[in-house]
Short mmCIF file of C-alpha atoms and ligand atoms in Angstrom, two decimals:
data_model
loop_
_atom_site.label_atom_id
_atom_site.label_comp_id
_atom_site.label_asym_id
_atom_site.label_seq_id
_atom_site.Cartn_x
_atom_site.Cartn_y
_atom_site.Cartn_z
CA UNK O 1 -4.25 19.22 -16.66
CA UNK O 2 -7.24 17.84 -14.72
CA UNK O 3 -7.08 18.48 -11.11
CA UNK O 4 -8.98 17.15 -8.07
CA UNK O 5 -12.70 16.80 -8.50
CA UNK O 6 -13.11 17.56 -4.74
CA UNK O 7 -13.77 21.11 -3.80
CA UNK O 8 -11.02 22.66 -1.75
CA UNK O 9 -13.22 23.30 1.10
CA UNK O 10 -16.08 20.96 1.98
CA UNK O 11 -19.01 22.18 4.04
CA UNK O 12 -19.14 19.73 6.97
CA UNK O 13 -21.50 16.85 6.44
CA UNK O 14 -23.79 15.86 9.05
CA UNK O 15 -24.57 12.28 8.02
CA UNK O 16 -27.84 11.80 9.94
CA UNK O 17 -29.42 14.53 7.86
CA UNK O 18 -28.50 12.91 4.59
CA UNK O 19 -30.36 10.17 2.84
CA UNK O 20 -28.10 7.48 1.43
CA UNK O 21 -28.90 3.81 1.73
CA UNK O 22 -26.05 3.25 4.10
CA UNK O 23 -27.31 5.88 6.54
CA UNK O 24 -30.75 4.52 6.62
CA UNK O 25 -29.75 1.01 7.08
CA UNK O 26 -26.56 0.71 9.00
CA UNK O 27 -25.12 3.99 10.20
CA UNK O 28 -27.46 4.46 12.99
CA UNK O 29 -27.12 7.41 15.47
CA UNK O 30 -25.95 4.87 18.05
CA UNK O 31 -23.25 3.53 15.91
CA UNK O 32 -21.90 7.06 15.12
CA UNK O 33 -21.96 7.83 18.83
CA UNK O 34 -20.01 4.57 19.48
CA UNK O 35 -17.47 5.59 16.83
CA UNK O 36 -17.05 9.01 18.48
CA UNK O 37 -16.61 7.32 21.91
CA UNK O 38 -13.87 5.09 20.53
CA UNK O 39 -11.96 8.37 19.45
CA UNK O 40 -12.66 9.92 22.99
CA UNK O 41 -11.31 6.72 24.64
CA UNK O 42 -8.08 6.92 22.55
CA UNK O 43 -7.57 10.67 23.12
CA UNK O 44 -8.12 10.03 26.88
CA UNK O 45 -5.14 7.60 26.90
CA UNK O 46 -2.77 9.60 24.74
CA UNK O 47 -3.10 13.32 24.58
CA UNK O 48 0.60 13.55 23.42
CA UNK O 49 0.38 13.72 19.49
CA UNK O 50 3.79 12.18 19.16
CA UNK O 51 2.21 8.94 20.52
CA UNK O 52 -0.15 8.20 17.77
CA UNK O 53 -2.69 5.42 17.99
CA UNK O 54 -1.96 2.39 15.62
CA UNK O 55 -3.37 -0.82 17.13
CA UNK O 56 -3.82 -2.65 20.42
CA UNK O 57 -1.69 -5.13 22.04
CA UNK O 58 -2.75 -8.62 23.40
CA UNK O 59 -4.24 -7.09 26.60
CA UNK O 60 -6.19 -4.57 24.60
CA UNK O 61 -3.94 -1.72 25.49
CA UNK O 62 -3.43 1.03 22.96
CA UNK O 63 -0.22 0.75 20.92
CA UNK O 64 1.19 3.92 19.44
CA UNK O 65 3.67 4.91 16.84
CA UNK O 66 5.93 8.13 16.59
CA UNK O 67 5.69 10.79 13.95
CA UNK O 68 8.16 8.78 11.54
CA UNK O 69 6.09 5.60 11.54
CA UNK O 70 4.34 4.92 8.22
CA UNK O 71 1.00 5.07 9.98
CA UNK O 72 1.46 8.44 11.57
CA UNK O 73 -0.86 10.38 9.44
CA UNK O 74 -4.06 8.24 9.70
CA UNK O 75 -5.02 9.13 13.15
CA UNK O 76 -5.06 12.82 12.26
CA UNK O 77 -6.90 11.85 9.10
CA UNK O 78 -9.57 10.01 11.14
CA UNK O 79 -10.10 13.20 13.24
CA UNK O 80 -10.55 15.28 10.03
CA UNK O 81 -13.02 12.71 8.75
CA UNK O 82 -14.87 12.75 12.07
CA UNK O 83 -14.99 16.63 11.70
CA UNK O 84 -16.36 16.32 8.18
CA UNK O 85 -19.02 13.64 9.16
CA UNK O 86 -20.30 15.40 12.22
CA UNK O 87 -19.43 19.08 11.80
CA UNK O 88 -18.47 19.11 15.49
CA UNK O 89 -15.62 21.55 16.10
CA UNK O 90 -14.06 19.60 18.68
CA UNK O 91 -12.79 17.12 16.11
CA UNK O 92 -11.38 19.94 14.07
CA UNK O 93 -9.34 21.14 16.98
CA UNK O 94 -8.02 17.69 17.71
CA UNK O 95 -7.23 17.15 14.05
CA UNK O 96 -5.25 20.35 13.88
CA UNK O 97 -3.22 19.24 16.79
CA UNK O 98 -2.47 15.72 15.52
CA UNK O 99 -1.68 16.99 12.07
CA UNK O 100 0.68 19.83 12.95
CA UNK O 101 2.86 17.68 15.08
CA UNK O 102 3.83 15.87 11.80
CA UNK O 103 5.42 19.03 10.38
CA UNK O 104 9.08 17.60 10.44
CA UNK O 105 7.89 14.56 8.46
CA UNK O 106 7.80 16.82 5.28
CA UNK O 107 11.56 16.29 5.05
CA UNK O 108 11.50 12.50 5.11
CA UNK O 109 13.46 11.06 2.21
CA UNK O 110 14.59 7.69 3.57
CA UNK O 111 11.43 5.88 2.38
CA UNK O 112 8.22 6.47 0.31
CA UNK O 113 5.72 6.61 3.20
CA UNK O 114 5.88 10.48 3.45
CA UNK O 115 3.02 10.32 0.93
CA UNK O 116 0.72 8.47 3.37
CA UNK O 117 1.82 10.36 6.31
CA UNK O 118 1.42 13.85 4.90
CA UNK O 119 -1.46 13.52 2.47
CA UNK O 120 -3.72 11.72 5.01
CA UNK O 121 -3.15 14.33 7.70
CA UNK O 122 -2.33 17.70 5.97
CA UNK O 123 -4.03 16.73 2.72
CA UNK O 124 -7.36 16.25 4.51
CA UNK O 125 -6.85 19.39 6.68
CA UNK O 126 -6.16 21.48 3.57
CA UNK O 127 -9.42 20.33 1.91
CA UNK O 128 -11.43 21.20 5.09
CA UNK O 129 -9.63 24.41 6.18
CA UNK O 130 -7.80 25.79 3.08
CA UNK O 131 -4.89 26.60 5.52
CA UNK O 132 -2.12 28.01 3.36
CA UNK O 133 0.47 26.68 5.73
CA UNK O 134 -0.61 23.25 5.01
CA UNK O 135 -0.15 23.87 1.32
CA UNK O 136 3.67 24.45 1.92
CA UNK O 137 4.01 21.36 3.96
CA UNK O 138 2.34 19.36 1.11
CA UNK O 139 4.58 20.84 -1.47
CA UNK O 140 7.69 20.27 0.71
CA UNK O 141 6.68 16.58 1.28
CA UNK O 142 6.32 16.09 -2.55
CA UNK O 143 9.75 17.44 -3.05
CA UNK O 144 11.11 14.94 -0.56
CA UNK O 145 9.21 12.10 -2.02
CA UNK O 146 10.41 13.12 -5.55
CA UNK O 147 14.06 12.55 -4.47
CA UNK O 148 13.37 8.91 -4.52
CA UNK O 149 12.27 9.04 -8.19
CA UNK O 150 14.64 7.55 -10.94
CA UNK O 151 14.14 8.62 -14.59
CA UNK O 152 15.94 5.41 -15.48
CA UNK O 153 13.62 3.08 -13.53
CA UNK O 154 10.74 5.43 -14.00
CA UNK O 155 9.51 4.69 -10.54
CA UNK O 156 9.82 6.07 -7.01
CA UNK O 157 12.04 3.76 -4.87
CA UNK O 158 9.82 2.52 -1.98
CA UNK O 159 12.43 1.22 0.39
CA UNK O 160 16.24 1.41 0.63
CA UNK O 161 18.24 -1.72 -0.07
CA UNK O 162 16.75 -4.75 1.73
CA UNK O 163 16.77 -8.60 1.87
CA UNK O 164 14.19 -10.65 0.26
CA UNK O 165 12.56 -13.62 2.27
CA UNK O 166 15.10 -15.99 0.78
CA UNK O 167 17.68 -14.39 3.02
CA UNK O 168 20.04 -14.08 -0.05
CA UNK O 169 18.49 -11.93 -2.62
CA UNK O 170 19.18 -8.16 -1.88
CA UNK O 171 16.57 -5.76 -3.34
CA UNK O 172 18.44 -2.56 -4.31
CA UNK O 173 15.55 -0.66 -5.86
CA UNK O 174 12.36 -2.24 -4.41
CA UNK O 175 9.10 -0.67 -5.52
CA UNK O 176 5.96 -1.98 -3.74
CA UNK O 177 2.39 -1.78 -4.89
CA UNK O 178 1.46 0.41 -1.80
CA UNK O 179 3.50 3.18 -3.53
CA UNK O 180 0.64 3.84 -5.79
CA UNK O 181 -0.97 5.48 -2.77
CA UNK O 182 1.76 8.05 -2.37
CA UNK O 183 1.05 9.47 -5.84
CA UNK O 184 -1.87 11.43 -4.53
CA UNK O 185 0.58 13.83 -2.65
CA UNK O 186 2.52 14.35 -5.87
CA UNK O 187 -0.74 15.21 -7.85
CA UNK O 188 -1.86 17.51 -5.16
CA UNK O 189 1.62 19.25 -5.08
CA UNK O 190 1.28 20.07 -8.71
CA UNK O 191 -2.18 21.34 -8.24
CA UNK O 192 -1.03 23.58 -5.36
CA UNK O 193 2.24 24.84 -6.69
CA UNK O 194 1.87 24.57 -10.52
CA UNK O 195 5.11 22.64 -10.69
CA UNK O 196 4.23 19.90 -13.25
CA UNK O 197 7.24 17.72 -12.28
CA UNK O 198 5.33 16.19 -9.54
CA UNK O 199 2.62 15.25 -11.82
CA UNK O 200 4.95 13.86 -14.30
CA UNK O 201 6.60 11.57 -11.72
CA UNK O 202 3.32 10.28 -10.52
CA UNK O 203 2.16 9.38 -14.05
CA UNK O 204 5.49 7.71 -14.98
CA UNK O 205 5.39 5.67 -11.74
CA UNK O 206 1.90 4.58 -12.32
CA UNK O 207 2.74 3.47 -15.93
CA UNK O 208 5.74 1.54 -14.77
CA UNK O 209 3.62 -0.18 -12.02
CA UNK O 210 0.99 -1.06 -14.59
CA UNK O 211 3.67 -2.69 -16.76
CA UNK O 212 5.70 -4.60 -14.20
CA UNK O 213 3.60 -5.27 -11.12
CA UNK O 214 0.51 -6.63 -12.87
CA UNK O 215 -0.15 -10.20 -14.12
CA UNK O 216 -2.54 -11.06 -16.99
CA UNK O 217 -5.45 -11.51 -14.70
CA UNK O 218 -4.84 -8.05 -13.13
CA UNK O 219 -3.68 -9.35 -9.83
CA UNK O 220 -0.35 -7.94 -8.76
CA UNK O 221 2.94 -8.68 -7.07
CA UNK O 222 3.73 -6.92 -3.97
CA UNK O 223 7.29 -6.10 -4.76
CA UNK O 224 9.18 -5.54 -7.98
CA UNK O 225 12.90 -4.91 -7.67
CA UNK O 226 14.80 -3.19 -10.48
CA UNK O 227 18.33 -2.67 -11.45
CA UNK O 228 18.84 1.06 -10.67
CA UNK O 229 21.50 1.53 -13.38
CA UNK O 230 19.29 0.02 -16.26
CA UNK O 231 15.79 -0.05 -15.01
CA UNK O 232 15.76 -3.83 -15.78
CA UNK O 233 13.29 -5.80 -13.58
CA UNK O 234 15.33 -8.10 -11.32
CA UNK O 235 12.76 -9.71 -9.16
CA UNK O 236 9.00 -9.95 -8.56
CA UNK O 237 8.19 -11.24 -5.13
CA UNK O 238 6.22 -10.57 -1.83
CA UNK O 239 6.93 -8.95 1.36
CA UNK O 240 3.63 -9.23 3.22
CA UNK O 241 1.76 -11.73 1.14
CA UNK O 242 1.43 -15.49 1.26
CA UNK O 243 3.86 -16.33 -1.49
CA UNK O 244 5.49 -14.50 -4.27
CA UNK O 245 2.83 -15.47 -6.90
CA UNK O 246 -0.13 -14.92 -4.61
CA UNK O 247 -2.50 -11.89 -4.33
CA UNK O 248 -1.96 -10.17 -1.00
CA UNK O 249 -5.24 -8.64 -0.23
CA UNK O 250 -4.21 -5.22 0.80
CA UNK O 251 -1.82 -4.90 -2.17
CA UNK O 252 -4.81 -5.56 -4.54
CA UNK O 253 -6.71 -2.84 -2.61
CA UNK O 254 -3.90 -0.35 -2.82
CA UNK O 255 -3.57 -0.81 -6.49
CA UNK O 256 -7.39 -0.42 -7.14
CA UNK O 257 -7.49 2.84 -5.03
CA UNK O 258 -4.19 4.06 -6.76
CA UNK O 259 -5.20 3.68 -10.32
CA UNK O 260 -8.70 5.09 -9.60
CA UNK O 261 -7.05 8.11 -8.08
CA UNK O 262 -4.67 8.45 -11.04
CA UNK O 263 -7.64 8.66 -13.30
CA UNK O 264 -9.15 11.54 -11.13
CA UNK O 265 -6.00 13.57 -11.66
CA UNK O 266 -5.34 12.74 -15.21
CA UNK O 267 -8.56 12.00 -17.04
CA UNK O 268 -6.46 9.28 -18.86
CA UNK O 269 -8.84 6.44 -19.77
CA UNK O 270 -6.22 3.76 -19.54
CA UNK O 271 -6.01 4.38 -15.84
CA UNK O 272 -9.89 4.06 -15.55
CA UNK O 273 -9.85 0.78 -17.52
CA UNK O 274 -7.01 -0.58 -15.49
CA UNK O 275 -8.93 0.21 -12.24
CA UNK O 276 -12.07 -1.42 -13.50
CA UNK O 277 -9.97 -4.55 -14.37
CA UNK O 278 -8.61 -4.74 -10.90
CA UNK O 279 -12.06 -4.13 -9.40
CA UNK O 280 -13.37 -6.98 -11.46
CA UNK O 281 -10.51 -9.32 -10.51
CA UNK O 282 -11.21 -8.59 -6.79
CA UNK O 283 -15.02 -8.77 -7.01
CA UNK O 284 -15.05 -12.00 -9.05
CA UNK O 285 -12.31 -13.76 -7.10
CA UNK O 286 -13.50 -17.36 -6.22
CA UNK O 287 -11.96 -16.95 -2.69
CA UNK O 288 -13.69 -13.75 -1.86
CA UNK O 289 -16.04 -14.70 1.03
CA UNK O 290 -19.76 -14.09 0.80
CA UNK O 291 -19.46 -11.06 3.19
CA UNK O 292 -16.88 -9.56 0.87
CA UNK O 293 -14.29 -9.05 3.53
CA UNK O 294 -11.24 -10.91 1.98
CA UNK O 295 -8.83 -13.18 3.59
CA UNK O 296 -5.48 -11.53 4.24
CA UNK O 297 -4.44 -12.98 0.92
CA UNK O 298 -6.73 -14.20 -1.83
CA UNK O 299 -4.55 -17.29 -2.14
CA UNK O 300 -3.97 -17.97 1.60
CA UNK O 301 -5.97 -21.27 1.69
CA UNK O 302 -3.50 -23.19 3.90
CA UNK O 303 -1.37 -21.12 6.18
CA UNK O 304 0.72 -24.21 6.95
CA UNK O 305 2.24 -23.98 3.55
CA UNK O 306 4.61 -21.25 4.64
CA UNK O 307 5.97 -22.85 7.86
CA UNK O 308 9.12 -20.56 7.67
CA UNK O 309 7.12 -17.61 8.86
CA UNK O 310 6.48 -16.72 12.39
CA UNK O 311 2.88 -17.75 12.01
CA UNK O 312 1.28 -19.98 14.69
CA UNK O 313 -1.66 -21.55 12.73
CA UNK O 314 -2.90 -23.16 15.90
CA UNK O 315 -3.58 -19.74 17.26
CA UNK O 316 -5.54 -18.79 14.15
CA UNK O 317 -7.54 -21.94 13.32
CA UNK O 318 -9.45 -19.74 10.81
CA UNK O 319 -7.59 -17.98 8.07
CA UNK O 320 -7.61 -14.26 9.13
CA UNK O 321 -9.54 -11.81 7.11
CA UNK O 322 -8.27 -8.36 6.51
CA UNK O 323 -10.86 -5.67 7.32
CA UNK O 324 -8.32 -3.09 6.17
CA UNK O 325 -8.18 -4.38 2.62
CA UNK O 326 -11.92 -4.36 2.62
CA UNK O 327 -12.10 -0.76 3.82
CA UNK O 328 -9.61 0.45 1.16
CA UNK O 329 -11.36 -1.55 -1.49
CA UNK O 330 -14.79 -0.03 -0.35
CA UNK O 331 -13.55 3.44 -0.51
CA UNK O 332 -11.89 2.87 -3.81
CA UNK O 333 -15.14 1.52 -5.45
CA UNK O 334 -17.00 4.44 -4.15
CA UNK O 335 -14.68 6.74 -6.19
CA UNK O 336 -14.55 4.32 -9.12
CA UNK O 337 -18.30 4.19 -9.45
CA UNK O 338 -18.49 7.90 -10.22
CA UNK O 339 -16.28 7.39 -13.34
CA UNK O 340 -17.68 4.10 -14.53
CA UNK O 341 -20.41 3.68 -16.99
CA UNK O 342 -22.38 0.45 -17.17
CA UNK O 343 -20.52 -1.02 -14.17
CA UNK O 344 -21.36 1.79 -11.82
CA UNK O 345 -24.21 -0.08 -10.10
CA UNK O 346 -22.13 -3.13 -9.72
CA UNK O 347 -19.40 -1.27 -7.87
CA UNK O 348 -21.85 0.81 -5.79
CA UNK O 349 -23.66 -2.39 -4.79
CA UNK O 350 -20.30 -4.06 -4.00
CA UNK O 351 -19.34 -0.96 -1.78
CA UNK O 352 -22.73 -1.17 0.02
CA UNK O 353 -22.29 -4.86 0.78
CA UNK O 354 -18.66 -4.28 2.17
CA UNK O 355 -19.97 -1.35 4.23
CA UNK O 356 -22.89 -3.51 5.63
CA UNK O 357 -20.45 -6.24 6.60
CA UNK O 358 -17.96 -3.88 8.27
CA UNK O 359 -20.82 -2.36 10.20
CA UNK O 360 -21.96 -5.84 11.41
CA UNK O 361 -20.98 -7.09 14.94
CA UNK O 362 -18.74 -9.54 13.12
CA UNK O 363 -16.25 -6.76 12.14
CA UNK O 364 -17.30 -3.59 14.10
CA UNK O 365 -15.75 -3.44 17.51
CA UNK O 366 -17.85 -3.09 20.64
CA UNK O 367 -17.03 -1.60 24.00
CA UNK O 368 -16.35 -5.01 25.36
CA UNK O 369 -13.57 -5.90 22.83
CA UNK O 370 -11.71 -2.80 21.76
CA UNK O 371 -11.76 0.54 23.34
CA UNK O 372 -9.87 2.61 20.71
CA UNK O 373 -10.77 1.57 17.20
CA UNK O 374 -13.78 1.13 14.93
CA UNK O 375 -13.11 -2.11 13.18
CA UNK O 376 -11.69 -5.48 14.38
CA UNK O 377 -10.05 -8.18 12.13
CA UNK O 378 -7.16 -6.61 10.22
CA UNK O 379 -3.88 -7.86 9.51
CA UNK O 380 -0.59 -5.86 9.49
CA UNK O 381 1.80 -8.67 8.13
CA UNK O 382 1.55 -12.31 8.70
CA UNK O 383 4.97 -13.15 7.35
CA UNK O 384 6.53 -10.87 9.93
CA UNK O 385 4.17 -12.12 12.63
CA UNK O 386 2.85 -8.76 13.49
CA UNK O 387 -0.53 -7.29 13.94
CA UNK O 388 -2.49 -10.34 13.07
CA UNK O 389 -6.35 -10.09 13.48
CA UNK O 390 -6.29 -6.81 15.27
CA UNK O 391 -7.73 -3.34 14.84
CA UNK O 392 -5.58 -0.99 12.90
CA UNK O 393 -5.77 2.71 12.51
CA UNK O 394 -5.69 2.75 8.66
CA UNK O 395 -8.72 0.26 8.48
CA UNK O 396 -10.63 2.87 10.37
CA UNK O 397 -9.25 5.68 8.08
CA UNK O 398 -10.43 4.15 4.83
CA UNK O 399 -13.77 3.03 6.60
CA UNK O 400 -14.45 6.67 7.48
CA UNK O 401 -13.34 7.90 4.13
CA UNK O 402 -15.84 5.32 2.56
CA UNK O 403 -18.53 6.80 4.77
CA UNK O 404 -17.71 10.40 3.63
CA UNK O 405 -17.55 9.34 -0.01
CA UNK O 406 -20.92 7.46 0.50
CA UNK O 407 -22.48 10.65 1.76
CA UNK O 408 -21.67 12.14 -1.61
CA UNK O 409 -23.34 9.47 -3.80
N1 LIG F 501 2.19 0.05 3.36
C1 LIG F 501 2.21 -0.97 4.29
C2 LIG F 501 1.19 -1.89 4.36
O1 LIG F 501 0.17 -1.78 3.62
O2 LIG F 501 1.24 -2.69 5.24
#
């Protein structure tokens, strides 16, 4: 079995001493200082690690989540990345504190997000410190996640029973594309414990997702609902996208990242080919703007087409972009390029272009517009009417991860 390509313990990277294109052109010392000051501002407002930065409200005030919110692991992850990027011990101390408060999350079995929550916090902490206690938390969290796997469906159930947007259909076994991201926790748990069952579940889930979530053009549905007794597909739909048939931007990014990561752990070429096909779909999409920061859904050309949603188009005369989708895509491309042959340069150039855009004043926050986050212009969920055109902690997470990955190219 192939395991993580990343060494268990990184020597902290001091980006300014490196010499990659992105550092020379866009990651100036001033920008790095600004990024650090945004985290310092957040830490000055909340030093209680059970009140975890997530986004801002309309007045620009910090909004937080508790330890069981799906985004709870990203802030700790951001602090680990700050430590990795700067080598400054103060970030390590904070990262420990914001990670270790998540310890009870390892027992979460009521949805699939335990993968995001524990891998982004403890997973990064483990790579940087080798802390044995963190290994135990990772393995317990993988056990919890595995309770949601059905050998009949051959997938992990993302959410418990839930109504679809039509208000009538009940999804009993909904699996969302985001779930691909939780597989990293399972692969890591096998690497750490030697128990191959986690790896097996991850591979089966990825294969089932490949088969049922994806369309011929390598775009994907957000939600696939299964009959838990037979494994038959009952519904293909959206929860956070524009319409069922559309391509929700963050979903496409989760898929690209997820299948690239599956290749890292399996060395199975079908995952690499699949990831390349998804990348090509994204990068060649006719609705991808010049600056490569996607609209929140690749098909969201006219928001008025879904008037049933709590979406006030007059408040958003321009279709919102989603910087979080761009950041995830960028980070994924910076891994994919390492495995790709002739497309390597293309993926690297695309990632550079995305980074350049995210670093521009159009997307990067400034002290006058957001005090706590790095990037503006992300979208949580337009159909739910929440977090539209705001900073989001996970956009920053994948942006910082992309910078770390970039420093290794
Ligand atoms: N996993 C939730 C989201 O991407 O919004």
